[in-house]
Coordinates of C-alpha atoms in Angstrom, one line a residue:
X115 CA 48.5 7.2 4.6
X116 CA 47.6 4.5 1.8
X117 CA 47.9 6.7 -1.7
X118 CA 44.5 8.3 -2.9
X119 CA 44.1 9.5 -6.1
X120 CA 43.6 13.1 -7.1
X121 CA 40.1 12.6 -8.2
X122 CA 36.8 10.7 -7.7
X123 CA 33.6 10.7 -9.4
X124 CA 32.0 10.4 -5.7
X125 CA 33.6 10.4 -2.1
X126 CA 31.9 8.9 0.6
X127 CA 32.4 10.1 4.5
X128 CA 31.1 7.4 6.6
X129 CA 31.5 3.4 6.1
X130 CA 28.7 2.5 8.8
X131 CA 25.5 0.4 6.8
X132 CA 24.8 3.5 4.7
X133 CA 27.8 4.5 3.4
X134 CA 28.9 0.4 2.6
X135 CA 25.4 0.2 0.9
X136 CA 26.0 3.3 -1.1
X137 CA 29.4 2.2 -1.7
X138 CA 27.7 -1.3 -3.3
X139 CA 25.1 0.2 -5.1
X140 CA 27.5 2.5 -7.2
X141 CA 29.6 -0.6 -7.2
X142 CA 26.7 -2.5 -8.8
X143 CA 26.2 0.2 -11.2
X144 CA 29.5 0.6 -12.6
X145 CA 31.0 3.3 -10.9
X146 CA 34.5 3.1 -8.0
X147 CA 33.9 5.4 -5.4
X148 CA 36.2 6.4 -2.4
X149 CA 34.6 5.4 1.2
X150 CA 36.7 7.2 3.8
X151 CA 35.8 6.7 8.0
X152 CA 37.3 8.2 11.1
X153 CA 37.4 4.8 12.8
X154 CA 39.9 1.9 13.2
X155 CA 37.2 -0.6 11.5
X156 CA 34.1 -2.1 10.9
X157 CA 32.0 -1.8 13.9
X158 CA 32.3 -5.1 16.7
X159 CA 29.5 -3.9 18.6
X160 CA 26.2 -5.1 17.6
X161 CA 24.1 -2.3 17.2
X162 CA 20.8 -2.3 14.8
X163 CA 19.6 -5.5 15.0
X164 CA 16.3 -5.9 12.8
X165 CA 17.0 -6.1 9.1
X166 CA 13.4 -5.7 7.2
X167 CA 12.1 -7.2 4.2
X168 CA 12.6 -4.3 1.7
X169 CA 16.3 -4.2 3.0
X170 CA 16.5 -8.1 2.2
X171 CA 15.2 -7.3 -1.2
X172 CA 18.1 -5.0 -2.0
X173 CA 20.4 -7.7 -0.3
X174 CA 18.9 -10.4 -2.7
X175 CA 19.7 -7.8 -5.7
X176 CA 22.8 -7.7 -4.8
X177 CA 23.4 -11.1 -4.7
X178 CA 24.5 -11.9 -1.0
X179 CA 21.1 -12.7 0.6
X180 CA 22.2 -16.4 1.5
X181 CA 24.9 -14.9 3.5
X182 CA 22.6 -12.7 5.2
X183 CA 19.6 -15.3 5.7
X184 CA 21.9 -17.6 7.1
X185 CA 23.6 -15.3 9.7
X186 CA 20.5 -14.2 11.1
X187 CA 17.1 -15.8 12.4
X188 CA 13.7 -14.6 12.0
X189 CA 11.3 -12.9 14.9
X190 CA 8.7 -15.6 15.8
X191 CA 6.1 -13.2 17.9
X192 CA 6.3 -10.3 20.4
X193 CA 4.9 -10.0 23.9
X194 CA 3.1 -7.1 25.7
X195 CA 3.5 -7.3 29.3
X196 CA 2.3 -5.0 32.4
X197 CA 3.6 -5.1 35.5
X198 CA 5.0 -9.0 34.5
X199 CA 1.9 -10.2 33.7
X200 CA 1.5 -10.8 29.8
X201 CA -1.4 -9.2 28.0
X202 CA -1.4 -9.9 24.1
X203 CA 0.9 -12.1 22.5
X204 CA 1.0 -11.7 18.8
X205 CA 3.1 -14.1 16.1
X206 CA 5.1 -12.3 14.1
X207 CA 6.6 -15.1 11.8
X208 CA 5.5 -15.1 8.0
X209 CA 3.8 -11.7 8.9
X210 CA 3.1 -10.9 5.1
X211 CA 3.1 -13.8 3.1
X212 CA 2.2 -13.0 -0.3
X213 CA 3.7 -9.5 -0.2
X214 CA 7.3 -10.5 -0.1
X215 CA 10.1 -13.3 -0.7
X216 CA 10.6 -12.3 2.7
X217 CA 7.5 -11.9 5.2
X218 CA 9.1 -11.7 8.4
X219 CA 11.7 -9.3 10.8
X220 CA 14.9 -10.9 9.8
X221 CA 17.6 -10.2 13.1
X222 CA 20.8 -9.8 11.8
X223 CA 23.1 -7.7 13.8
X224 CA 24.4 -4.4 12.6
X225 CA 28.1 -5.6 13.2
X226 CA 27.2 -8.9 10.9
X227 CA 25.7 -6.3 8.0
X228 CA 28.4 -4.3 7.9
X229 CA 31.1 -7.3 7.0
X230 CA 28.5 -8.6 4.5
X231 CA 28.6 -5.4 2.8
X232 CA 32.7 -5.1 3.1
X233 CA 33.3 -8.4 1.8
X234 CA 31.2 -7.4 -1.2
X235 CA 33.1 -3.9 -1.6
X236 CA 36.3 -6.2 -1.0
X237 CA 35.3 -8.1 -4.1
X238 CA 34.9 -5.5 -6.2
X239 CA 38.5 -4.1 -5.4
X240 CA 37.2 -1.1 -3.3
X241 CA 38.8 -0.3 0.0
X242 CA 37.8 1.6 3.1
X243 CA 40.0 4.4 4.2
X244 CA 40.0 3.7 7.9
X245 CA 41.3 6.3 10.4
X246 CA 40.6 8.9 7.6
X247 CA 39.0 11.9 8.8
X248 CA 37.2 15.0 6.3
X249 CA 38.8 18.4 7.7
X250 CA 37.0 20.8 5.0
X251 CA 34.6 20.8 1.9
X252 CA 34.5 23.5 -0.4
X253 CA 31.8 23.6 -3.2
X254 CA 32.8 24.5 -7.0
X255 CA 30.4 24.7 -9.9
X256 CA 31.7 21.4 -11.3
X257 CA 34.0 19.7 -8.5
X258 CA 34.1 19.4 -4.6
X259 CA 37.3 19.9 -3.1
X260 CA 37.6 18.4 0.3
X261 CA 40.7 18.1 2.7
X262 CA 41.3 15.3 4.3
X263 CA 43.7 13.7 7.6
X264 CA 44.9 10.7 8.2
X265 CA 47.6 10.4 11.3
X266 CA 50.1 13.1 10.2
X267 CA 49.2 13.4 6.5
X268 CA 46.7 15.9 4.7
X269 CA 45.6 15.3 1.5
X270 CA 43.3 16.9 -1.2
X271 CA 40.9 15.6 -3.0
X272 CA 38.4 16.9 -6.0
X273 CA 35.5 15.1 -6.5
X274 CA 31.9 14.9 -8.5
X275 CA 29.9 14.2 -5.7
X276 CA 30.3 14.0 -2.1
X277 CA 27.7 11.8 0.1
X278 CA 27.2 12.2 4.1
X279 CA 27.0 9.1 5.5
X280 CA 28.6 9.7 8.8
X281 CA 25.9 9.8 11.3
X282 CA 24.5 12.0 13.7
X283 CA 27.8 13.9 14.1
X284 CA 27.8 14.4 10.6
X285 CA 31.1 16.6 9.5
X286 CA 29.6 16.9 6.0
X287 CA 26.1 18.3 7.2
X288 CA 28.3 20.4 9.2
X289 CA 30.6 21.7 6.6
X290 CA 27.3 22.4 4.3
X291 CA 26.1 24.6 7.7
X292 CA 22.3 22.2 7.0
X293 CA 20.5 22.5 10.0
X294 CA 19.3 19.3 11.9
X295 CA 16.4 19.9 13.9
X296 CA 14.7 18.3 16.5
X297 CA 14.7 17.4 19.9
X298 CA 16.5 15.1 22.7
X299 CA 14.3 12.5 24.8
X300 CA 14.5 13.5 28.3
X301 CA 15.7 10.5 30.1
X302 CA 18.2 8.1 29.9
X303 CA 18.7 4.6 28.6
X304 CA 20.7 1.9 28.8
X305 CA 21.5 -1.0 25.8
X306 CA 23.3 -4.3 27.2
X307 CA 23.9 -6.9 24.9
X308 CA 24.1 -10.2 26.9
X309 CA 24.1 -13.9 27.3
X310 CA 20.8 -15.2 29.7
X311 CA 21.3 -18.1 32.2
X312 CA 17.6 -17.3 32.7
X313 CA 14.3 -19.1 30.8
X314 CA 13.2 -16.7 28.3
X315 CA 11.8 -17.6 24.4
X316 CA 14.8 -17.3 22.1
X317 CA 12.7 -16.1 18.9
X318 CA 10.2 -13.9 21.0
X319 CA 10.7 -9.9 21.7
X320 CA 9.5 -8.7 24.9
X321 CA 8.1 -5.6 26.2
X322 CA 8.0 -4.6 29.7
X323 CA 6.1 -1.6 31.1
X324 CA 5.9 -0.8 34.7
X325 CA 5.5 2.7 36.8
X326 CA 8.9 3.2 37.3
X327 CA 9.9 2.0 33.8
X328 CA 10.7 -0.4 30.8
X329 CA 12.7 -2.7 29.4
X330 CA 12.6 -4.6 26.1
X331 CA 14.5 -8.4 25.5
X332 CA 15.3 -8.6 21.6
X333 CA 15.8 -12.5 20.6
X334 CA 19.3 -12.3 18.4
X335 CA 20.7 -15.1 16.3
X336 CA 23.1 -16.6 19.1
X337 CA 21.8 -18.8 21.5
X338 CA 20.2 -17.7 24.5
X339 CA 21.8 -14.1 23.5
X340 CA 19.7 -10.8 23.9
X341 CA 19.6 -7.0 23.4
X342 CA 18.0 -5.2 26.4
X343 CA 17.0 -1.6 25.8
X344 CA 15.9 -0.4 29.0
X345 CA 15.4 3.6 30.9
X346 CA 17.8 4.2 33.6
X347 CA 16.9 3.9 37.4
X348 CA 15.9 6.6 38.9
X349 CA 19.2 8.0 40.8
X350 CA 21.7 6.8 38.6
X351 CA 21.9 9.3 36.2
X352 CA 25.3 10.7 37.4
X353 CA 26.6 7.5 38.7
X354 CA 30.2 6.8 37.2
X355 CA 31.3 3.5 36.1
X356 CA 27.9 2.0 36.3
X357 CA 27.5 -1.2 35.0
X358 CA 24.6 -4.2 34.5
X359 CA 24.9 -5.4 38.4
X360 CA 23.8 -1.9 39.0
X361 CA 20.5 -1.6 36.6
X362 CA 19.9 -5.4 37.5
X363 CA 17.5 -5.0 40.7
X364 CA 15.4 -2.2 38.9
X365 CA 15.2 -5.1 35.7
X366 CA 14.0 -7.7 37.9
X367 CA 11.4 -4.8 39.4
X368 CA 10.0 -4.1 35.9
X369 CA 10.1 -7.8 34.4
X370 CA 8.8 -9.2 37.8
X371 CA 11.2 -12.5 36.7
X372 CA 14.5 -13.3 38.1
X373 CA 16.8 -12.5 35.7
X374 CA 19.9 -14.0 34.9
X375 CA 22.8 -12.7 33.0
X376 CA 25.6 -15.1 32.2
X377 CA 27.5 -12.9 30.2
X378 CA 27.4 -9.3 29.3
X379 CA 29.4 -8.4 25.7
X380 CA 28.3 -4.7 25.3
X381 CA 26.9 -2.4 27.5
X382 CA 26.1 1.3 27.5
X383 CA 24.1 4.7 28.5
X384 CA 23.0 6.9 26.0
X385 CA 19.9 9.5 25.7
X386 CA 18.0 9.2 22.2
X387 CA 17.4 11.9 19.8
X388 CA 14.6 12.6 17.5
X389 CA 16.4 14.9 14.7
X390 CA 15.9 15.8 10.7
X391 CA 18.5 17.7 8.8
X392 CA 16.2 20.5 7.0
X393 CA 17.3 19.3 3.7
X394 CA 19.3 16.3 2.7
X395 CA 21.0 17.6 -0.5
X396 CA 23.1 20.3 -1.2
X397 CA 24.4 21.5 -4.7
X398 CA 26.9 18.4 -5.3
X399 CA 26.9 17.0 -1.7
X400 CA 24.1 14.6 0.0
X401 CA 23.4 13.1 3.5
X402 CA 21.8 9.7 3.7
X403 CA 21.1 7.7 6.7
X404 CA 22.0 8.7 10.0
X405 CA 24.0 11.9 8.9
X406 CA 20.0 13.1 7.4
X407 CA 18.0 11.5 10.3
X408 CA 17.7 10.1 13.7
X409 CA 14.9 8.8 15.7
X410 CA 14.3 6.2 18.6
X411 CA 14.8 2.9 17.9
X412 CA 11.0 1.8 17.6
X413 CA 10.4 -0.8 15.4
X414 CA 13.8 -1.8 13.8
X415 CA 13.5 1.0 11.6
X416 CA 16.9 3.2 11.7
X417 CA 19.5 1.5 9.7
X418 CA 16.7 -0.3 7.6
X419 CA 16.4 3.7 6.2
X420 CA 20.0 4.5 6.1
X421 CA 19.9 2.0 3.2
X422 CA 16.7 2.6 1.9
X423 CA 18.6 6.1 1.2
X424 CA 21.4 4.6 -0.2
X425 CA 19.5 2.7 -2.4
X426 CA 17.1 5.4 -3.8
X427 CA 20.5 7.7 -4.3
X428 CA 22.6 4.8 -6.0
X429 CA 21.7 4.4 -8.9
X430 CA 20.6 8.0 -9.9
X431 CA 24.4 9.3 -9.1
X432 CA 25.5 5.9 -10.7
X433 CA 23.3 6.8 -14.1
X434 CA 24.5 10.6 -14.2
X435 CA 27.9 9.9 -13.5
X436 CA 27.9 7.2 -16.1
X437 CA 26.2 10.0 -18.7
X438 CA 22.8 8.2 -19.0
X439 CA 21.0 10.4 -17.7
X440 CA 20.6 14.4 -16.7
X441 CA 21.9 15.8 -13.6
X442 CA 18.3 17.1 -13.0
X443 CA 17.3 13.2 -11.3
X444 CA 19.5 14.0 -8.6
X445 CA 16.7 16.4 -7.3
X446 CA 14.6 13.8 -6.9
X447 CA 16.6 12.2 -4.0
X448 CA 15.8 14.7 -1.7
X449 CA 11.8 15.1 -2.6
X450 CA 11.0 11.1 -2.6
X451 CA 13.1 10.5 1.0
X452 CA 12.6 13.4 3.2
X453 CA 8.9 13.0 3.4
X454 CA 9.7 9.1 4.6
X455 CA 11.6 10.2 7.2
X456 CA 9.7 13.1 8.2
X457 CA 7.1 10.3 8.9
X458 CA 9.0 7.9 10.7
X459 CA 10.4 10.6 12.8
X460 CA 7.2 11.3 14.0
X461 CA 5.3 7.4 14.2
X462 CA 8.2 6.8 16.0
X463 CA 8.0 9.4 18.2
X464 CA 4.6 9.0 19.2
X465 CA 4.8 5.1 20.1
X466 CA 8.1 6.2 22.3
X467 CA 6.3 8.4 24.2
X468 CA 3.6 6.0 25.6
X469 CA 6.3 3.4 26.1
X470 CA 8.5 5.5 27.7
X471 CA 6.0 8.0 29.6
X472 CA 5.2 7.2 33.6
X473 CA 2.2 9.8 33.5
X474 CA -1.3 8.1 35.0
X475 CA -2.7 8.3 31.5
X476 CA -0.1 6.3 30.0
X477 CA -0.3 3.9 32.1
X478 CA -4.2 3.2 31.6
X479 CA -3.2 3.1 27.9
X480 CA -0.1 0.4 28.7
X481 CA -2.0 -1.6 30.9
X482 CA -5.7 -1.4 29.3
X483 CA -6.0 0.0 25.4
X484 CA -2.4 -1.1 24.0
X485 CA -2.9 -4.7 24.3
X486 CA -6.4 -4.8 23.6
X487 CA -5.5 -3.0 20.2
X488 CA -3.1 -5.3 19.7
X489 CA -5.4 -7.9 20.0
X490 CA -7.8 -6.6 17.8
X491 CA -5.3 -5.4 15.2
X492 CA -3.8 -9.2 14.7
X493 CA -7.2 -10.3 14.7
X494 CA -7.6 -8.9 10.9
X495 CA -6.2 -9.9 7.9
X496 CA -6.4 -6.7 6.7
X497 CA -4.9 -4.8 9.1
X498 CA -1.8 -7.4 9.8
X499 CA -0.8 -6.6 6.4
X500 CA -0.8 -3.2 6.9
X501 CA 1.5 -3.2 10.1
X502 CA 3.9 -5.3 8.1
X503 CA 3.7 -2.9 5.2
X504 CA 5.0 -0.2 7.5
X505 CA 7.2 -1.9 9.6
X506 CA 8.6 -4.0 6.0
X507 CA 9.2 -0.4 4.2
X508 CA 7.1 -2.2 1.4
X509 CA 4.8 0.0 1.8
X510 CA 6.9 3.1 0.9
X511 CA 5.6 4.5 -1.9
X512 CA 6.7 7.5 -4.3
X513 CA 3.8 8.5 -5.9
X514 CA 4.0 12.3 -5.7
X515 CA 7.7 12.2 -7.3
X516 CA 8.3 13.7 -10.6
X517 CA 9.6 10.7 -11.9
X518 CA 6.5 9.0 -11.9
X519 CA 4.1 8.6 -15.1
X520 CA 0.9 7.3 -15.0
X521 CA -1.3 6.7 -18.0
X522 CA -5.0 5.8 -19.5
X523 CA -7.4 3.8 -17.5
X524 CA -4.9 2.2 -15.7
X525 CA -4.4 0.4 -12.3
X526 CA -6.4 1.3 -9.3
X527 CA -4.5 -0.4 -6.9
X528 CA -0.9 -0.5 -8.0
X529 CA 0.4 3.0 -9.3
X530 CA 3.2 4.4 -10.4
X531 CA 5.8 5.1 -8.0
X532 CA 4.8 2.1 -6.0
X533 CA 7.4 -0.5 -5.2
X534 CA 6.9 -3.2 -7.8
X535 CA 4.9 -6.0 -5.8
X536 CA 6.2 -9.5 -5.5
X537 CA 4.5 -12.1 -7.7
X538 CA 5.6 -15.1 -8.9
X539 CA 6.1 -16.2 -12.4
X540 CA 6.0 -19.5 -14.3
X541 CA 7.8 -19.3 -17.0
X542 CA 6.3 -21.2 -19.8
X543 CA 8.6 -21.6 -22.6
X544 CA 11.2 -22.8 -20.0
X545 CA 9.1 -24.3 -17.9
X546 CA 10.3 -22.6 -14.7
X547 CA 9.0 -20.8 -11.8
X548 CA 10.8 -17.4 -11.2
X549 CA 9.9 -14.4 -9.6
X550 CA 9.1 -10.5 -11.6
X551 CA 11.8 -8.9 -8.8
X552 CA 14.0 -11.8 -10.6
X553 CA 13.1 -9.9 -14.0
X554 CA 14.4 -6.6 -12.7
X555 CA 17.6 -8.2 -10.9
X556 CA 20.0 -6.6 -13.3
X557 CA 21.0 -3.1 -13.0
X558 CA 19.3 -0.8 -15.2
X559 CA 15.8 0.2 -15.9
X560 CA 13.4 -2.7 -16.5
X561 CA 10.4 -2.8 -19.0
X562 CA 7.6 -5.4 -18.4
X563 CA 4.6 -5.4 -21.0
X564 CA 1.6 -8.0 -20.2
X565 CA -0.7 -9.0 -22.2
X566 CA -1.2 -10.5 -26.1
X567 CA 1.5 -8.7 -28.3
X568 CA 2.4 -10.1 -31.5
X569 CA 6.0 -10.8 -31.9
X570 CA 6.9 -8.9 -34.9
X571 CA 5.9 -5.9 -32.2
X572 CA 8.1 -7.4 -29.3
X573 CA 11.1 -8.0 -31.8
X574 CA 10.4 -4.0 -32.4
X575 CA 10.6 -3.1 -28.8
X576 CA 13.7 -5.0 -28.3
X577 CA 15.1 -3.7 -31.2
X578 CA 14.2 0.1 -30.4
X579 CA 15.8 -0.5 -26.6
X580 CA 18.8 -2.1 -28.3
X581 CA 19.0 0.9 -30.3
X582 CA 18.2 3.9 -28.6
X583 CA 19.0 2.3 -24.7
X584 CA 22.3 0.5 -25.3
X585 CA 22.2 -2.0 -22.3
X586 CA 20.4 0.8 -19.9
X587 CA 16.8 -1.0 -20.3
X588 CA 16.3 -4.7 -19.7
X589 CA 13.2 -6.0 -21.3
X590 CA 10.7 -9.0 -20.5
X591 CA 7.3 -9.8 -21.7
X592 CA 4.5 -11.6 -19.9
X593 CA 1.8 -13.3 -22.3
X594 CA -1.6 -14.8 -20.7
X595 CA -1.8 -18.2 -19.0
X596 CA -3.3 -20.2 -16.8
X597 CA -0.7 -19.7 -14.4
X598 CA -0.5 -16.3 -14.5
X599 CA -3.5 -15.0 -14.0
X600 CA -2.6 -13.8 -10.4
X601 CA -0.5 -10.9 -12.2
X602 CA -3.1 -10.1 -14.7
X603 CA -5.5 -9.8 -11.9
X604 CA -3.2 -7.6 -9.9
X605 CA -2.4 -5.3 -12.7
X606 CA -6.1 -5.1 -13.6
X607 CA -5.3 -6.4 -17.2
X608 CA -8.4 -8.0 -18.3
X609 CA -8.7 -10.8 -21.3
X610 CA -7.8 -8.7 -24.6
X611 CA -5.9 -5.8 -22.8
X612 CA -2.3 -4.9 -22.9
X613 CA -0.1 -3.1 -20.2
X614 CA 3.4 -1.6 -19.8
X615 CA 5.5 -1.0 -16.7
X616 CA 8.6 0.7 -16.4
X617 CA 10.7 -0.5 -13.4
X618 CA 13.1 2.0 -11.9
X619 CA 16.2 -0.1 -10.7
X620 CA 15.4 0.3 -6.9
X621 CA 12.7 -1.1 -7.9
X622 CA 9.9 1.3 -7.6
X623 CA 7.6 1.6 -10.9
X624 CA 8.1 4.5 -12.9
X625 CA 5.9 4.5 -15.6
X626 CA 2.0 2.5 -15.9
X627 CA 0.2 2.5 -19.2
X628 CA -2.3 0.3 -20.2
X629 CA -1.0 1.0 -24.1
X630 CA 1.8 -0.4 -24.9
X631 CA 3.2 2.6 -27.6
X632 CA 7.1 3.2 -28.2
X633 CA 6.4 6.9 -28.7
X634 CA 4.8 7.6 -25.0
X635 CA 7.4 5.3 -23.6
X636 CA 10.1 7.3 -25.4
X637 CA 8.3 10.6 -23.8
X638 CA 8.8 8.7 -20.5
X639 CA 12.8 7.7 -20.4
X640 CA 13.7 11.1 -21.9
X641 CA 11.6 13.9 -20.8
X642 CA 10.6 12.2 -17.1
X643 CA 13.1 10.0 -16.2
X644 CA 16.0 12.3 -18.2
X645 CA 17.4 9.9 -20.3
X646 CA 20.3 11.5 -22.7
X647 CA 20.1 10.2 -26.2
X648 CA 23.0 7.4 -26.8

C-alpha cells in the first residue's frame, strides 16, 4: 500500500465525479484532502453523459472549462416520437441565452469528466488511493477514526471530516446506519453505448414510445456514436449472456427504423432506483452525490447534483477547516441540498413513469398530450426559460437557508440565496468587457456594491475588508453607465440609489441590501455567515 499519513483534515471515500469535485473544490480553497476508491481507476465506461450549465459554471471557476468545452458537443434539439412517427421536435441549442455563459446541454461523457477533474487533482499534487477500501468508521467528539484495506495491508487513519461519495452502495452511509429510502422501478433496462451504421441526427436526442416499450438515442461527442437507454423485451428478463443482437428486433419494433449498429463499446442490464438517504450529514461525516441520492436518469440530472453537492459542501468544510469560519455552517449543507434532491427525486420520478408505463392512459398521454405540451411549452418565451432553469440547476435557489440576509426595500426579483445571475460587464476604466461571475472567480467571499459611492467611502471598505477579512473577501464596485444599465435594472437600483451584495463562493448571494453600511455588513459575515474575527 502507497504510505498514508496518520491524519487528514478530511478523507474522502469515493473518487467517481463527486468525490474528484469535492476533492477540487477543497483543493481550490487551500486545503489537501485524502480521496480513497475501491476500484482499479478512473472509470472507462461512459456513463452520465449530460454536463449542465451550472456544472460548467463551476468548471469555468475552476479554471478547466476549455478542456471541458472542447471534449464535448452541445444538444442541438430533441425529438418526441410515437409508434416511429415524430410528433414535436423542439431545438434545444442556446436554450437560455441571457441566463448563462453557457445556454445549452453540454454532452460530455462521465468517463471524459472524471480525467478532467484528476488531471486537476494531479496538479495540485493530490493522489487517488486506488484499490483502497473503508472497513470501519468510528465517530469521536473531535476526530474520525476510520480503518482502511488495501490488498493485504490495514491501516488507520484519524481525520476532521469524512465525506460519502461512494455511490449507491455507500459504505459510509452504511457505517453511519442513515437510512436510504425509496423504491426500485419494476422493470428492467438496458444502456448500450454504440457506433450507428444507420442515418440518425448526430446532435439530436430521441425518444421513442411504443406499447411494448421505449428507447431513447443520446447524440455523444464521437461521430455517429450513441447512448441507447432502452426497457428490456418482454421474456428476457432471466436470459443469461444476453447481448445487443438480442434486444435489436424489439429496437427496430419501437423505433420503426432499421437500425444499424456498427460497433457496440458498452453494454449492460440494470433496474433503476429512486432512493434518498434520510439525512445527508452526520456529526463529522457527509454523503454527497450518489452515496445521498439516486433517481432515474431523466433529464441529465444525476451526476450534474453529485457536484452541485460537492460544490455547496467545499468551500464551507474548506473555510472551517482553514479557521475562518464556525463549525455551525456545516449545518447548512444538509438544510440547502436535501430539499433539491427531494425534488428531483420526485420530478424525476413522475416523467419516468409516463415514459416508462404501457397502461392505456399513458399511452393517450404519449401519443396525444405530451407532444402537444411540448409544442405549446417551446412556443413561449417564458416558459422555455423556465424548462432550462430546471434542467440548467440555475434555477436552484436557497432562499429559506439561514445563511441568507435580506435587507430594506430591496430586489423583487433577485433575492438572497439566489444564484448570482450572469450579466455582463464593461469595464470602463479599462475599457474591457468582463463578466460579474468573473468578479467572484477567486475563492473567497465576494462583495459587489452598485451604485454612486464616493471614493474616500470605497477606500474605507477596502480598507475595513483588508483589515478585519485578511484575503477571505474580494471586493469590486460597479458605478452607473451607459453600459451598465442592464445590471442596474436587474438589481432594481434606480438613478441615485446604492446596493450591496454579498456573494457566497459557490456563487449563490448571501446578503442583499440596498444600503451600503459597514456595520450591517459586519452583522452579516459574523453573526450569519459565522465569520471568526482574524
Amino acid at each position: 500500500m502507497i504510505a498514508l499519513p496518520q491524519h487528514t483534515s478530511v478523507l474522502i471515500v469515493g473518487a467517481g465525479p463527486s468525490g474528484l469535485m469535492m476533492a477540487a473544490q477543497l483543493l481550490r480553497n487551500g486545503v489537501q484532502p485524502i480521496i480513497i476508491d475501491i476500484k482499479q481507476g478512473p472509470t472507462s465506461q461512459s456513463k452520465a453523459l449530460a454536463v449542465q450549465a451550472r456544472s460548467l459554471e463551476i468548471y469555468r471557476q475552476l479554471g478547466v472549462i476549455d478542456k471541458v468545452i472542447s471534449g464535448g458537443k452541445q444538444a442541438g434539439g430533441l425529438t418526441f416520437n410515437v409508434d416511429g412517427e415524430p410528433l414535436a421536435s423542439i431545438a434545444l441549442k442556446d436554450l437560455g441565452n441571457t441566463q448563462t455563459l453557457y445556454p445549452f446541454i453540454h454532452l460530455y461523457q462521465q468517463s471524459k469528466n472524471e480525467r478532467t477533474l484528476l488531471e486537476y487533482l494531479t496538479t495540485a499534487c493530490c493522489p487517488v488511493y486506488w484499490e483502497t477500501t473503508l472497513i470501519s468508521l468510528k465517530q469521536n467528539k473531535d476526530t474520525v477514526e476510520v480503518s482502511l484495506q488495501n490488498g493485504d495491508t490495514t491501516h488507520t487513519l484519524t481525520c476532521d471530516y469524512v465525506v460519502g461519495a461512494d455511490g449507491a452502495h455507500s459504505v459510509v452511509r452504511k457505517q453511519l446506519a442513515i437510512p436510504f429510502s425509496g423504491d426500485t422501478y419494476q422493470h428492467k433496462f438496458y444502456l448500450a453505448d454504440v457506433k450507428l451504421a444507420s442515418e440518425m441526427p448526430g446532435d439530436v436526442v430521441n425518444l421513442f414510445m411504443a406499447k411494448t416499450g421505449f428507447a431513447g438515442f443520446f447524440p455523444m461527442p464521437e461521430e455517429r456514436a450513441f447512448r441507447i437507454v432502452a426497457s428490456l423485451p418482454d421474456g428476457l428478463e432471466n436470459k443469461e449472456d444476453l447481448d445487443i443482437d438480442d434486444v435489436l428486433p424489439e429496437l427496430q419494433n419501437i423505433t420503426k427504423a432499421n437500425v444499424k449498429i456498427e460497433q457496440v463499446n458498452w453494454f449492460t442490464i440494470y433496474k433503476l432506483h429512486h432512493r434518498m438517504a434520510e439525512k445527508f450529514s452526520d456529526g463529522r461525516c457527509f454523503l454527497i452525490g450518489d452515496a445521498a441520492h439516486i433517481h432515474s436518469p431523466v433529464g441529465g440530472q444525476g451526476m450534474n447534483t453529485g457536484l452541485q453537492d460537492a460544490y455547496n459542501l467545499g468551500w464551507k468544510l474548506a473555510a472551517v477547516i482553514n479557521g475562518q469560519i464556525k463549525q455551525t455552517i456545516l449545518a447548512s449543507y444538509a438544510i440547502e441540498r436535501m430539499p433539491v434532491a427531494k425534488e428531483l427525486l420526485g420530478t424525476t420520478d413522475r416523467i419516468f413513469n409516463v415514459i416508462s408505463s404501457r397502461s392505456w392512459f399513458n399511452g393517450l398521454l404519449k401519443r396525444y398530450i405530451v407532444p402537444n405540451a411540448l409544442k405549446l411549452i417551446w412556443k413561449s418565451e417564458k416558459l422555455r426559460g423556465y424548462f432550462f432553469r430546471q434542467v440548467s440547476q440555475t434555477g436552484i435557489s436557497y432562499r429559506d437557508s439561514k445563511l441568507n440576509l435580506q435587507l430594506g426595500n430591496t430586489s423583487t426579483h433577485i433575492k438572497a440565496g439566489d444564484r448570482l445571475p450572469y450579466f455582463e460587464i464593461f469595464d470602463e476604466k479599462k475599457k474591457t468587457k468582463t463578466d460579474i461571475h468573473t468578479w467572484c472567480s477567486k475563492p473567497g467571499f465576494t462583495l459587489i456594491t452598485l451604485g454612486e459611492i464616493p471614493e474616500a467611502y470605497l477606500f474605507t471598505l477596502a480598507k475595513w475588508i483588508t483589515q478585519d477579512y485578511q484575503g477571505s473577501i474580494n471586493f469590486f464596485h460597479l458605478p452607473p453607465s451607459n453600459t451598465n444599465w442592464h445590471i442596474f435594472d436587474a438589481f432594481e437600483v434606480k438613478a441615485g440609489m446604492r446596493k450591496a451584495l454579498i456573494i457566497r463562493p459557490d456563487l449563490h448571494i448571501g446578503y442583499l441590501n440596498d444600503i451600503v453600511d459597514i456595520t450591517m455588513m459586519n452583522n452579516y459575515l459574523r453573526n450569519v455567515a459565522g465569520f471568526i474575527k482574524a
